[in-house]
CSV table of C-alpha atoms in Angstrom, one decimal:
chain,number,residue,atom,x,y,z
A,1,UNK,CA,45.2,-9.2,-22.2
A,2,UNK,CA,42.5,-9.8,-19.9
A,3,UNK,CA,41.5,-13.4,-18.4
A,4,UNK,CA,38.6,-14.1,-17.1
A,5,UNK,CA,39.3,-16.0,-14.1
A,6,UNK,CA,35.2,-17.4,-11.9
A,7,UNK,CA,32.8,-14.4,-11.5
A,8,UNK,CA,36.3,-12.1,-11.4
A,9,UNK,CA,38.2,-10.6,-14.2
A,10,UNK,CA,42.0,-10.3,-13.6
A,11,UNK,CA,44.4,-8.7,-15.9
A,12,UNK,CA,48.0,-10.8,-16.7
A,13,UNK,CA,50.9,-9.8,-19.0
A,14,UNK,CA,50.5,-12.5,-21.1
A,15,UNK,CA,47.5,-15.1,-21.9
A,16,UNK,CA,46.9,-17.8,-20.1
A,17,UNK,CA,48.2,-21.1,-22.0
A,18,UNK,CA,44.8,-22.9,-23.2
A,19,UNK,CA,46.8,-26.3,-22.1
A,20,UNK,CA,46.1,-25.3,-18.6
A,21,UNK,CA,42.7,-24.7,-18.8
A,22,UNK,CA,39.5,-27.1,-18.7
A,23,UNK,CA,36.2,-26.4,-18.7
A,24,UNK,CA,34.2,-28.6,-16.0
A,25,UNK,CA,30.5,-28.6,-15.4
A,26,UNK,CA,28.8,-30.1,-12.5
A,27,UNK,CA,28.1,-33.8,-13.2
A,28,UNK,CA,31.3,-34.0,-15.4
A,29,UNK,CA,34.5,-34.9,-13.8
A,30,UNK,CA,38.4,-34.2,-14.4
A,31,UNK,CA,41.6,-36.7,-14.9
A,32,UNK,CA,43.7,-35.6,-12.8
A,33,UNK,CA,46.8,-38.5,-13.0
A,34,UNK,CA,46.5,-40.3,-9.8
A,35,UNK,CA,42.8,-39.0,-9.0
A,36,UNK,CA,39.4,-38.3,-10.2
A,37,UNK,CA,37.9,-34.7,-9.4
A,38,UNK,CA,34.3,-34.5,-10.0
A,39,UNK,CA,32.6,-31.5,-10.2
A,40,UNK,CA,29.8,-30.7,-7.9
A,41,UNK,CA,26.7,-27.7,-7.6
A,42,UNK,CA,27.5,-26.9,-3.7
A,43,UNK,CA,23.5,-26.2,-2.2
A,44,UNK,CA,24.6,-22.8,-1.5
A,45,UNK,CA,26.6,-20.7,-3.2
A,46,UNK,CA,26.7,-17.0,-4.3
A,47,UNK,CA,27.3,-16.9,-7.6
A,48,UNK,CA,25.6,-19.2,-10.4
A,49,UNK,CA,29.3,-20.4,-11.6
A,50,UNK,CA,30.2,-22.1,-8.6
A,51,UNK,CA,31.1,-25.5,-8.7
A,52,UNK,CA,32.6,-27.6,-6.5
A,53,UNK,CA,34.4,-30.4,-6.3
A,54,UNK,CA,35.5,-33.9,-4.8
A,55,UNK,CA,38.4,-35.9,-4.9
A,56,UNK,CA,37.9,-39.6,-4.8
A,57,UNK,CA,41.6,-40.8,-3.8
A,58,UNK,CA,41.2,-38.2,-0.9
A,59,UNK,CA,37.8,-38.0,0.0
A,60,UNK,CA,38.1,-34.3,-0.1
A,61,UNK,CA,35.0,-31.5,-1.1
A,62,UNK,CA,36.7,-28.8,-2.3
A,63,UNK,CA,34.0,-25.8,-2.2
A,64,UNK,CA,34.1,-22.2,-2.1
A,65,UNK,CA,31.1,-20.6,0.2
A,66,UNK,CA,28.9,-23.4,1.1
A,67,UNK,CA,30.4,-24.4,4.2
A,68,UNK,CA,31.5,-20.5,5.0
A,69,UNK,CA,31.7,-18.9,8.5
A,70,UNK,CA,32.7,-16.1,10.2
A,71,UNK,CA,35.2,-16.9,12.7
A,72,UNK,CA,35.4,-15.5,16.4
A,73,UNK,CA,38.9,-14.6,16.3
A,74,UNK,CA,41.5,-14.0,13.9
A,75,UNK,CA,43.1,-16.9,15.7
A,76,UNK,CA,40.4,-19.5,14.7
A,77,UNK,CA,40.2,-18.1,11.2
A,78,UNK,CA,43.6,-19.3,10.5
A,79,UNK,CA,43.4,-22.4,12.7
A,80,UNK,CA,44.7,-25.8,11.0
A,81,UNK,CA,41.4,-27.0,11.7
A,82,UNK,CA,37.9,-26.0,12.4
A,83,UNK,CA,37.3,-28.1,15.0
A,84,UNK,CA,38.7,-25.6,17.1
A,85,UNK,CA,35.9,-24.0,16.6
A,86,UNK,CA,33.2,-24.8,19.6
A,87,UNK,CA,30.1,-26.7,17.6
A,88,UNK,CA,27.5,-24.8,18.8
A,89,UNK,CA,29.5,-21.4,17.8
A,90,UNK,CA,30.3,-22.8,14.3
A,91,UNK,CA,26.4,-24.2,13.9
A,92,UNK,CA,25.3,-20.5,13.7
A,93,UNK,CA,28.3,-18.6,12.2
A,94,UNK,CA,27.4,-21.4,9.0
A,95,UNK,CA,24.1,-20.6,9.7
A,96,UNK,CA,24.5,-16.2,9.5
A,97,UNK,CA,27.1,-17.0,6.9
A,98,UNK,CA,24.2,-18.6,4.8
A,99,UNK,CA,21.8,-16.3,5.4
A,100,UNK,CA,24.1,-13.4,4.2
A,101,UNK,CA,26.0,-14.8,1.6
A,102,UNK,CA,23.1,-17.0,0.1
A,103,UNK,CA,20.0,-14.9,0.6
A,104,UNK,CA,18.0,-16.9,-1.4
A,105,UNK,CA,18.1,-19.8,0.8
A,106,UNK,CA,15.2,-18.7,2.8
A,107,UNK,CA,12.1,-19.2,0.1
A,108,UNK,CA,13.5,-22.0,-2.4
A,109,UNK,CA,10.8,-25.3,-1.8
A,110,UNK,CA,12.6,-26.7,1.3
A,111,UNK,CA,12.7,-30.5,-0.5
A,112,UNK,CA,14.2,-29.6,-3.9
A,113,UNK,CA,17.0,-27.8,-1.7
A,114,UNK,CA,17.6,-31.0,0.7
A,115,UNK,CA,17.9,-32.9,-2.8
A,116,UNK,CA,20.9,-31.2,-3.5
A,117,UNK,CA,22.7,-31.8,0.1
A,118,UNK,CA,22.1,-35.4,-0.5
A,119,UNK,CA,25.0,-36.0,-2.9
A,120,UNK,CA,27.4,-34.3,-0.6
A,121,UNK,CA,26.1,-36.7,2.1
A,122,UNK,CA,27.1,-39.5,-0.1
A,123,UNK,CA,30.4,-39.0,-0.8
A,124,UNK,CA,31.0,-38.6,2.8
A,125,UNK,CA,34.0,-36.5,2.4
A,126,UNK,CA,36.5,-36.9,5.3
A,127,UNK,CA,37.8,-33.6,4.6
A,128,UNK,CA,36.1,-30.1,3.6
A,129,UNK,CA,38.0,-27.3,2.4
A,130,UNK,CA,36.2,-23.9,2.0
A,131,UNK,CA,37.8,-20.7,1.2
A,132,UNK,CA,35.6,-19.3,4.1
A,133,UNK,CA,36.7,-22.0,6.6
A,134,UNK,CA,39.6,-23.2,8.3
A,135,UNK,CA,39.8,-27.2,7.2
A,136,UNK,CA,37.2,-29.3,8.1
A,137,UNK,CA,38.1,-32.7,9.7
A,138,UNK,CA,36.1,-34.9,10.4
A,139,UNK,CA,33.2,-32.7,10.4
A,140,UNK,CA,31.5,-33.1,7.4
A,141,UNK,CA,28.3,-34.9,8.8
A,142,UNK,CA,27.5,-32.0,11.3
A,143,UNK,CA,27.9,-29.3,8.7
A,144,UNK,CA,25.4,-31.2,6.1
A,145,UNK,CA,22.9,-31.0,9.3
A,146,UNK,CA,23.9,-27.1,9.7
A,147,UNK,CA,23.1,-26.0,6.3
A,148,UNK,CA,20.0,-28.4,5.6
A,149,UNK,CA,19.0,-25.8,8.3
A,150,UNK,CA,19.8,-23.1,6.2
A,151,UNK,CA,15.8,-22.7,4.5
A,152,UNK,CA,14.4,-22.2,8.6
A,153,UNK,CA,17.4,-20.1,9.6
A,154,UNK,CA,16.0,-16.4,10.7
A,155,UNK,CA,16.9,-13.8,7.7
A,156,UNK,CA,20.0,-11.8,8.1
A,157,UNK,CA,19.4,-8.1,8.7
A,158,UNK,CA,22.6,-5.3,8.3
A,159,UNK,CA,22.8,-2.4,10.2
A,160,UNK,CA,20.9,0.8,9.6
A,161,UNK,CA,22.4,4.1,9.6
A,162,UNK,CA,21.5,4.8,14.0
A,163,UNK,CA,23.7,1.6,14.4
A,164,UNK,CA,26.6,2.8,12.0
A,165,UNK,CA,26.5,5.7,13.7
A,166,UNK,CA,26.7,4.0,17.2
A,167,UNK,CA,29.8,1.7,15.9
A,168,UNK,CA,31.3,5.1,14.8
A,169,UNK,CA,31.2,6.6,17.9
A,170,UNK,CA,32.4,3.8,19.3
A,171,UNK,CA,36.0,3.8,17.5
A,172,UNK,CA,36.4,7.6,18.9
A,173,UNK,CA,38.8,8.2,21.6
A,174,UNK,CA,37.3,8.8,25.1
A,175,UNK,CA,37.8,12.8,25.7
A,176,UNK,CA,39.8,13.6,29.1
């Protein structure tokens, strides 16, 4: 049996009871007993599937690479909170985490684009939990800023082969 779990396919022993499954669509929302989640297209993602969401009793964005960054340390990447993080270093790890993981940032018409940051801005979520980010308290206000910058923010460019090589080298250990 094979389930199809996102963009990801993982195989299970058995299916997956169809009681524990719901479809949601951004602009819908889901019951969820004591709360409301409603579903959400973050501004950037990397995969046309992605939805978010936001819970009203918490005021919590739950979203999967639109806030993402890569961390300095492996210490701040499993801190309890991104503030940890100095601003200015976690304005342009959202920013090179944009630009790589949502290439297509850079030439979408800049307005459309800041359209879609708006709703975020109005549910003013007090908490912000990525699965590229520590949690996000209270910080959502300054994120919104970092990736309306996203559509100005220079293009990310890899490595070529001469740096490879150079990182390579690096890892060898120093002759006696």
């Amino acid at each position: 049996m094979t389930t199809f779990i996102g963009a990801g396919i993982m195989s299970t022993e058995r299916p997956l009871p169809l009681d524990r499954v719901c479809l949601v669509n951004p602009g819908q929302a889901l019951d969820a007993g004591d709360r409301t989640l409603r579903a959400f297209r973050p501004p950037l993602f990397d995969n046309p599937g992605t939805v978010g969401f936001y819970d009203d009793r918490s005021a919590t964005c739950f979203s999967s690479d639109c806030f993402g960054a890569h961390m300095p340390s492996a210490e701040l990447a499993v801190a309890d909170d991104v503030g940890a993080v100095p601003a200015g270093d976690l304005h342009d790890a959202q920013l090179l985490w944009a630009t790589v993981d949502s290439p297509w940032v850079r030439v979408v018409d800049k307005d459309k684009y800041l359209a879609t940051v708006q709703p975020l801005r109005t549910m003013a979520p007090e908490l912000v939990l990525c699965t590229h980010l520590p949690p996000a308290s209270p910080l959502a206000g300054p994120m919104l800023d970092t990736i309306e910058a996203a559509p100005g923010a220079d293009p990310f460019v890899g490595p070529d082969q001469q740096a490879l090589e150079q990182m390579l080298a690096g890892f060898e250990p120093a002759q006696p």
